[in-house]
Amino acid sequence: MRSNQKIIAILFLAFLILQTACVDEISFDSDVNAGLLVVEGSIHNGPPPYYLRLGQTSAEQNVPVPLENADIVLYDSEGNSERFVDDSKGVYKLHGEIIQGTNGKYYHVEIELPDGRTFHSIPEKIPDQTASGAVRAVPARIQEETASGGMRWVNVVHVFAETDFPESQEEQYYKTQVEGVYMFREEFPASSLAPPPQVCYVTEYPEPQRINLISLQPDTPAAFPERLITVKRIRGHEFFYRYYFNLVFYSISERRFRYWEQTNTLINQSGTIFDIAPAIINGNVINTDSSQENALGYFQAAATDTVRTFLTRSDFRFGVIDPCAPNNPVRHSGCSNCTSIENSTLDRPSYF
Amino acid sequence: MWKNRSFLLTLLLSALMFYTFLFSGDAIGMDLNPDSLQDVTLSGYIISETDGEYLEGATVYVEELDRGTATNERGFFSLTMPPGSYTVVIRYLGMETKTMEIELISSIQVEILLEEGELGFEEIIVEAADFRAGIRRSITGVETARIRDLRDLPQLMGEIDVIENIIQLPGVQSVGEGASGFNVRGGRADQNLTLMDGAPVYNASHILGLFSVYNPDVHDSYTLYKGHIPEQYGGRLSSVLDVNTRRGSAENYKVRGGIGLYSGRIAAEGPIVSGRTSFLLSARGADSDIIFTLAGRDRDLARVALPSDVYNSRARFYDTNAILTHRFSDRHILTFSYYKSENYFRYSNEFGYSWNNDLGHLRLRSLFSDNFFSEISVSHTGYRGENFELVGPQSFTLNRGIRNRKVKSDFHYLGFERVSISFGSEMTWHRSRPERFTLNTDPAVSTLNSAPADRGHELAFYAGKETELTPWLILSAGARFSMYNQLGPALVNIYHDGMPRQSESITDVREFSGGERVVHYSGIEPRVSVMLKFDDDNALRLSYNRARQYVHQISNSTSPTPADIWQLSGYHIPPQTADSYAIGFYRDFDNNNIRSSVELYFRNLDNQIEYIDFARLVLNPAIETELVSARGEAYGGEFSIRKLRGRWTGFLNYAYGRTFFRTTTPFEESAINRGEWFPADYDQPHNVSLTAVRALGSNSAFSFSFNWRSGRPITALSAGYLDQGTTVPIFSDRNQARIPDYIRLDVSFTIADHIWKNRAPNPDSRNDDSLNITLYNVLGRPNPFSVFYMRGANSDIPVPNRLSVLGAVIPSVTYNFSF
């Protein structure tokens, strides 16, 4: 009994001293950043089309609202220009009839919004060279911690990359990224008179918040041996047909490299008070009329190269079920209209 | 070359001091006062009879002449007047007024003892109580209090705390519990000169601000200069907090202390040579481990029962003071004081800090004549801070620190009628400790910042004069001339003129050998104030002062931490400067029972040090590449009303203050918020504090305290956007949002032991033992200390989390004793 009283007193005191600290999630008034233009676009040394997405931050929602009816013109360093076409939902497409991405040339865009505000990007050069390498994908099982603190096994794919960087007299900046592309076929119609099912090609980023960056000093060629660069968690249905792992090498500008470094810093805040203080990430888009207005995002000029590999359901020890099979208890929402799947297209990639 | 010159100058100054010490006498005073050969001087000290402390701010009033003066921070006064018979009235709030009939034939020096006031606790002196002489001082924004007079106010962790107390004052604020430091009138925490017996303290907090370095049993009083900074102080822009230690009693042995839930302290004092030499020793500490040690065999149960974060967290500190005082004669007193502290704080098994202070101070106070007073001191301050991460293979320990050594001489001459003169000099040797980074997993892997440790010399001379031009107009005018040299060894990067300071723009590296002068800065710091006294109850004061600061704390975290960088001025980091203007109107009511004041201030700040976005400060040998110079403006108004006597006493303070910065770099890459004005990290516009104390009979009281402060600014995260599949977090411009307001209510009871022992009160009621019970943060409000960002398991971007250091009601019970 006395021991119980003692331990109760001790626990009480311990709580008094140490348990008073607390951490809870809060939110800020989102008006702080409302109304800012968000740009995501690029031109590269590959074949057109080139895309640019426009959005505007909003106090009502956590993702930018697509911005339509903007007038966007791409310029190159030789004085050529070509207008983007509004492809709906804030996506603008450049067909590349006049301008195509070429190594060594500078590019920038000028944007006029429906409300009259104008923006431009700081010109960027498509670098003269890019990296090359090889990619390998290996199914695996790993243990991960559950929300309750226990451990469980999950199926994943490990993606390994081997990279060679060319020698250059200038500093080189690279970002490597793994994209996954898989085929999704809608369910077969019950009637033979109905049109055949559509086939979509869905692009996803297996580990989107993992940013692989490399910078090289002048005259320092480098070869990175094979290393793990992405872990793809398996949902199941995406491997029913071929699933391509595209390893994209982006040779980018120093400004773009710093942008990704800063993004990486913010994403990986560890929650200790030793974290670098957060700040707004400045891209290369500027309000032409007012230097006092922020714009977010980037219009990038990059030299790219892609290597790829693929897996199919036969590469896994467990069975992969057709997501649209009649006997599948978990019917996929895209089975009736696969274009409703995010980042899907009916355009078949050349490598499929 | 410079080193030799400064050494010679110091030597010369020391020789002068030695000479004046050896050959001091009335002749010096007479020489300085040729116009008043007929006059005689009444001078001396006003001393508390209870504890032998010198009383600062006691008034000495000569009725026949309708003239008076107030004692200085050493309790000394001097009045020159024609020979004759006079009635001299000595007053000090909380003490009995003493009236003396004096036949003044020749100059005399006296020691006047004041007894505690008859009203005891029914006349409770609120914190920051100044005195009737307060409106006679010409300077604005000065607050002073005796530590013992604060004991009835609510006490965080059960202990009287100077820092916690001054945060209640208008114009003084903290960013919250857990913050190391405080902000005064729009100044950063490092812009406060925090002194212990004249030696600077770099980090005045224990356990992240829950205690301060000032032990209430050792320290006697504090003075906070938050508006006008007198010319004898320098090196900081914003304020001076001067806290004095007590002398040990040279007559009797005494022990006093306190034991509470969280900490314990004890102090002993007494004579070594009766009447001449005394000591005062103290020790104080708190340790969360003790609780678990007490658990004994139940420790395992505690481990299981408590959350692991709680069980694995640790907080502890200890500090010690040693003070030796020797009285050579009535005119010369030598005091040696030493202070040492150790602090350790660990959150779970994740991260933590440790830090320690070492201070040594030797001071000789001399009275050369009846009206010529000096203080010569030598001090050493050492500070080390360490932060560590304990998680993961890259867990590390990072050490930083700074030290300084100082020689200072102050002289005060009070021999002219209605004029007091002060002058002196100060020489400081600064040296930062090299930054060291060590991997915890492999201590052999230790990296030292490749930049040599900073070294610098700071030399200052000052002189000032306060003149009572008319009975209603007092002018105080002075100046301080300070100069600073950065000394080698040093490596200085030279950057391309038309480019921002980045590693890519370095064109040359200049190497300086040991002792070689790298850069020199100097400047005059005028200090002027005027008081217009309309009558005994109404006064207006105006002041202007300029200050320069050569030592800077650099942090890119939300609040100063124990391991922040202390950076000396150098080739690329010029001294910070501030021009401060203040005006105040002061009015007393009800026979000085109610005191009110309104003060307005404006402060213009130059060469402020801001960090660029995404600055990396750790182990950076070219730290200037991460910093950007800024201009700053701080302005505000303060209202205060205090009730000093009666059963209910207390105060209501309201302050409105704003602080903004704007970077001055022409390079947009380095500019913050595109070069626009932005609020400082600690900009909290509204600040209200209300404290009331109800006397409950002899030596017992009930009090409550309410505080409300605006939330401080923060860089907010609102959303994210997609870029190549990655969700990029959208943060605001710097400091464009605010964390929730700070609101806190505390209540406190102080009960004298005669009540529960059912006996008559001690005639000297101040010596009663007492029990203090405080409920801190009665509302249990989790006031935010900091907001940090961390990615959750299901989140692509970090989310804001509020960290509250004290998120619950904190009860404390402390038994204070003396015998």
mmCIF file of C-alpha atoms in Angstrom, chain B residues 27-199:
data_model
loop_
_atom_site.group_PDB
_atom_site.id
_atom_site.type_symbol
_atom_site.label_atom_id
_atom_site.label_comp_id
_atom_site.label_asym_id
_atom_site.label_seq_id
_atom_site.Cartn_x
_atom_site.Cartn_y
_atom_site.Cartn_z
ATOM 1 C CA ALA B 27 42.535 67.199 -1.763
ATOM 2 C CA ILE B 28 41.350 65.574 -4.940
ATOM 3 C CA GLY B 29 37.823 66.580 -4.321
ATOM 4 C CA MET B 30 38.842 70.084 -3.343
ATOM 5 C CA ASP B 31 40.900 70.508 -6.475
ATOM 6 C CA LEU B 32 37.992 69.560 -8.570
ATOM 7 C CA ASN B 33 35.699 71.942 -6.769
ATOM 8 C CA PRO B 34 37.538 75.241 -6.437
ATOM 9 C CA ASP B 35 34.359 77.296 -6.444
ATOM 10 C CA SER B 36 32.908 75.756 -3.351
ATOM 11 C CA LEU B 37 35.686 76.128 -0.807
ATOM 12 C CA GLN B 38 33.201 77.400 1.750
ATOM 13 C CA ASP B 39 30.881 74.500 1.317
ATOM 14 C CA VAL B 40 30.952 71.213 3.132
ATOM 15 C CA THR B 41 29.783 67.825 1.986
ATOM 16 C CA LEU B 42 27.435 65.369 3.534
ATOM 17 C CA SER B 43 28.028 61.992 1.923
ATOM 18 C CA GLY B 44 27.698 58.348 2.715
ATOM 19 C CA TYR B 45 25.729 55.200 2.249
ATOM 20 C CA ILE B 46 22.121 54.264 2.946
ATOM 21 C CA ILE B 47 21.955 50.685 4.173
ATOM 22 C CA SER B 48 19.178 48.265 5.014
ATOM 23 C CA GLU B 49 19.435 47.399 8.682
ATOM 24 C CA THR B 50 17.879 44.010 8.061
ATOM 25 C CA ASP B 51 20.416 42.602 5.683
ATOM 26 C CA GLY B 52 23.123 45.197 5.349
ATOM 27 C CA GLU B 53 22.388 45.880 1.712
ATOM 28 C CA TYR B 54 23.139 49.185 0.075
ATOM 29 C CA LEU B 55 19.884 50.772 -1.006
ATOM 30 C CA GLU B 56 19.754 52.238 -4.444
ATOM 31 C CA GLY B 57 17.298 55.051 -4.973
ATOM 32 C CA ALA B 58 16.879 56.068 -1.361
ATOM 33 C CA THR B 59 16.245 59.792 -1.143
ATOM 34 C CA VAL B 60 18.169 62.203 1.044
ATOM 35 C CA TYR B 61 16.339 65.485 1.426
ATOM 36 C CA VAL B 62 17.547 68.624 3.198
ATOM 37 C CA GLU B 63 14.466 70.479 4.333
ATOM 38 C CA GLU B 64 16.075 73.885 4.909
ATOM 39 C CA LEU B 65 17.493 73.984 1.412
ATOM 40 C CA ASP B 66 14.585 72.221 -0.247
ATOM 41 C CA ARG B 67 17.146 70.098 -1.974
ATOM 42 C CA GLY B 68 17.783 66.438 -2.159
ATOM 43 C CA THR B 69 19.413 63.631 -4.000
ATOM 44 C CA ALA B 70 19.042 59.912 -4.449
ATOM 45 C CA THR B 71 21.551 57.199 -3.767
ATOM 46 C CA ASN B 72 23.198 55.635 -6.754
ATOM 47 C CA GLU B 73 23.328 51.923 -7.542
ATOM 48 C CA ARG B 74 25.995 51.524 -4.868
ATOM 49 C CA GLY B 75 23.781 53.130 -2.226
ATOM 50 C CA PHE B 76 26.027 56.196 -2.159
ATOM 51 C CA PHE B 77 24.965 59.807 -1.989
ATOM 52 C CA SER B 78 26.677 63.137 -1.678
ATOM 53 C CA LEU B 79 25.292 66.611 -1.039
ATOM 54 C CA THR B 80 27.362 69.766 -0.931
ATOM 55 C CA MET B 81 26.022 72.725 1.003
ATOM 56 C CA PRO B 82 27.072 75.605 3.222
ATOM 57 C CA PRO B 83 27.943 74.763 6.833
ATOM 58 C CA GLY B 84 24.966 74.903 9.173
ATOM 59 C CA SER B 85 22.261 73.005 10.978
ATOM 60 C CA TYR B 86 20.015 70.943 8.810
ATOM 61 C CA THR B 87 17.122 68.526 9.010
ATOM 62 C CA VAL B 88 17.844 65.629 6.725
ATOM 63 C CA VAL B 89 15.054 63.242 5.781
ATOM 64 C CA ILE B 90 15.922 59.815 4.357
ATOM 65 C CA ARG B 91 13.204 57.824 2.640
ATOM 66 C CA TYR B 92 13.004 54.510 0.939
ATOM 67 C CA LEU B 93 9.817 52.723 0.006
ATOM 68 C CA GLY B 94 9.119 49.876 2.386
ATOM 69 C CA MET B 95 11.452 51.322 5.001
ATOM 70 C CA GLU B 96 10.788 53.615 7.869
ATOM 71 C CA THR B 97 11.520 57.232 7.067
ATOM 72 C CA LYS B 98 14.423 58.553 9.100
ATOM 73 C CA THR B 99 14.811 62.189 10.069
ATOM 74 C CA MET B 100 18.175 63.410 11.336
ATOM 75 C CA GLU B 101 19.243 66.739 12.762
ATOM 76 C CA ILE B 102 22.792 67.403 11.593
ATOM 77 C CA GLU B 103 25.182 70.151 12.593
ATOM 78 C CA LEU B 104 27.365 70.371 9.533
ATOM 79 C CA ILE B 105 30.600 72.160 10.335
ATOM 80 C CA SER B 106 32.907 70.230 8.060
ATOM 81 C CA SER B 107 32.490 67.506 5.501
ATOM 82 C CA ILE B 108 31.379 64.236 6.961
ATOM 83 C CA GLN B 109 30.659 60.761 5.701
ATOM 84 C CA VAL B 110 27.851 58.750 7.261
ATOM 85 C CA GLU B 111 26.317 55.321 7.103
ATOM 86 C CA ILE B 112 22.586 55.526 7.648
ATOM 87 C CA LEU B 113 20.655 52.395 8.516
ATOM 88 C CA LEU B 114 16.997 52.163 7.578
ATOM 89 C CA GLU B 115 14.612 49.770 9.277
ATOM 90 C CA GLU B 116 11.821 47.837 7.660
ATOM 91 C CA GLY B 117 8.571 49.733 7.478
ATOM 92 C CA GLU B 118 6.087 49.339 10.305
ATOM 93 C CA LEU B 119 3.357 48.269 7.991
ATOM 94 C CA GLY B 120 5.210 45.140 6.991
ATOM 95 C CA PHE B 121 3.230 43.208 4.492
ATOM 96 C CA GLU B 122 0.301 45.524 4.591
ATOM 97 C CA GLU B 123 2.490 47.772 2.554
ATOM 98 C CA ILE B 124 3.555 45.363 -0.014
ATOM 99 C CA ILE B 125 5.949 46.703 -2.511
ATOM 100 C CA VAL B 126 5.092 45.705 -5.998
ATOM 101 C CA GLU B 127 7.787 44.675 -8.364
ATOM 102 C CA ALA B 128 9.534 47.408 -10.195
ATOM 103 C CA ALA B 129 8.522 49.759 -7.468
ATOM 104 C CA ASP B 130 10.630 52.763 -7.887
ATOM 105 C CA PHE B 131 10.641 55.452 -5.326
ATOM 106 C CA ARG B 132 9.724 59.019 -4.810
ATOM 107 C CA ALA B 133 13.082 59.927 -6.174
ATOM 108 C CA GLY B 134 12.031 58.175 -9.321
ATOM 109 C CA ILE B 135 10.502 61.272 -10.788
ATOM 110 C CA ARG B 136 13.593 63.202 -9.882
ATOM 111 C CA ARG B 137 15.750 61.148 -12.166
ATOM 112 C CA SER B 138 16.147 62.636 -15.560
ATOM 113 C CA ILE B 139 16.256 59.423 -17.546
ATOM 114 C CA THR B 140 13.355 57.552 -19.042
ATOM 115 C CA GLY B 141 12.484 53.902 -18.831
ATOM 116 C CA VAL B 142 14.354 52.836 -15.737
ATOM 117 C CA GLU B 143 12.913 50.123 -13.515
ATOM 118 C CA THR B 144 14.377 48.953 -10.272
ATOM 119 C CA ALA B 145 13.326 46.565 -7.554
ATOM 120 C CA ARG B 146 14.692 44.704 -4.617
ATOM 121 C CA ILE B 147 14.536 40.954 -5.048
ATOM 122 C CA ARG B 148 13.036 40.394 -1.607
ATOM 123 C CA ASP B 149 10.136 42.672 -2.448
ATOM 124 C CA LEU B 150 9.009 40.317 -5.181
ATOM 125 C CA ARG B 151 8.341 37.313 -3.027
ATOM 126 C CA ASP B 152 4.565 37.645 -2.871
ATOM 127 C CA LEU B 153 4.081 37.628 -6.578
ATOM 128 C CA PRO B 154 3.235 34.393 -8.400
ATOM 129 C CA GLN B 155 6.387 32.406 -8.883
ATOM 130 C CA LEU B 156 7.082 30.063 -11.724
ATOM 131 C CA MET B 157 8.597 26.869 -10.315
ATOM 132 C CA GLY B 158 8.201 28.291 -6.820
ATOM 133 C CA GLU B 159 11.086 30.698 -6.913
ATOM 134 C CA ILE B 160 11.431 34.450 -7.204
ATOM 135 C CA ASP B 161 12.873 35.080 -10.599
ATOM 136 C CA VAL B 162 14.248 38.330 -11.905
ATOM 137 C CA ILE B 163 13.677 37.581 -15.582
ATOM 138 C CA GLU B 164 10.147 36.350 -15.003
ATOM 139 C CA ASN B 165 9.528 39.515 -13.059
ATOM 140 C CA ILE B 166 10.840 41.990 -15.590
ATOM 141 C CA ILE B 167 8.764 40.355 -18.320
ATOM 142 C CA GLN B 168 5.768 41.821 -16.494
ATOM 143 C CA LEU B 169 7.082 45.324 -17.060
ATOM 144 C CA PRO B 170 5.712 47.411 -19.895
ATOM 145 C CA GLY B 171 7.935 47.187 -22.943
ATOM 146 C CA VAL B 172 9.529 43.936 -21.876
ATOM 147 C CA GLN B 173 8.349 40.636 -23.255
ATOM 148 C CA SER B 174 9.309 37.101 -23.994
ATOM 149 C CA VAL B 175 8.303 34.884 -26.875
ATOM 150 C CA GLY B 176 7.070 32.345 -24.313
ATOM 151 C CA GLU B 177 8.109 29.840 -21.731
ATOM 152 C CA GLY B 178 11.170 28.037 -22.877
ATOM 153 C CA ALA B 179 12.697 31.044 -24.546
ATOM 154 C CA SER B 180 16.206 31.925 -23.504
ATOM 155 C CA GLY B 181 16.047 35.643 -23.143
ATOM 156 C CA PHE B 182 13.682 38.548 -23.321
ATOM 157 C CA ASN B 183 12.992 41.435 -25.648
ATOM 158 C CA VAL B 184 12.930 45.078 -24.656
ATOM 159 C CA ARG B 185 11.275 47.770 -26.740
ATOM 160 C CA GLY B 186 11.725 46.046 -30.048
ATOM 161 C CA GLY B 187 15.210 44.780 -29.401
ATOM 162 C CA ARG B 188 16.460 41.279 -29.976
ATOM 163 C CA ALA B 189 17.292 39.124 -27.002
ATOM 164 C CA ASP B 190 21.021 39.541 -27.656
ATOM 165 C CA GLN B 191 20.672 43.322 -27.555
ATOM 166 C CA ASN B 192 20.199 43.272 -23.800
ATOM 167 C CA LEU B 193 23.275 43.688 -21.682
ATOM 168 C CA THR B 194 22.589 41.264 -18.865
ATOM 169 C CA LEU B 195 24.969 41.754 -15.973
ATOM 170 C CA MET B 196 25.697 39.957 -12.777
ATOM 171 C CA ASP B 197 27.735 42.242 -10.573
ATOM 172 C CA GLY B 198 28.946 44.007 -13.673
ATOM 173 C CA ALA B 199 30.059 40.888 -15.536
#
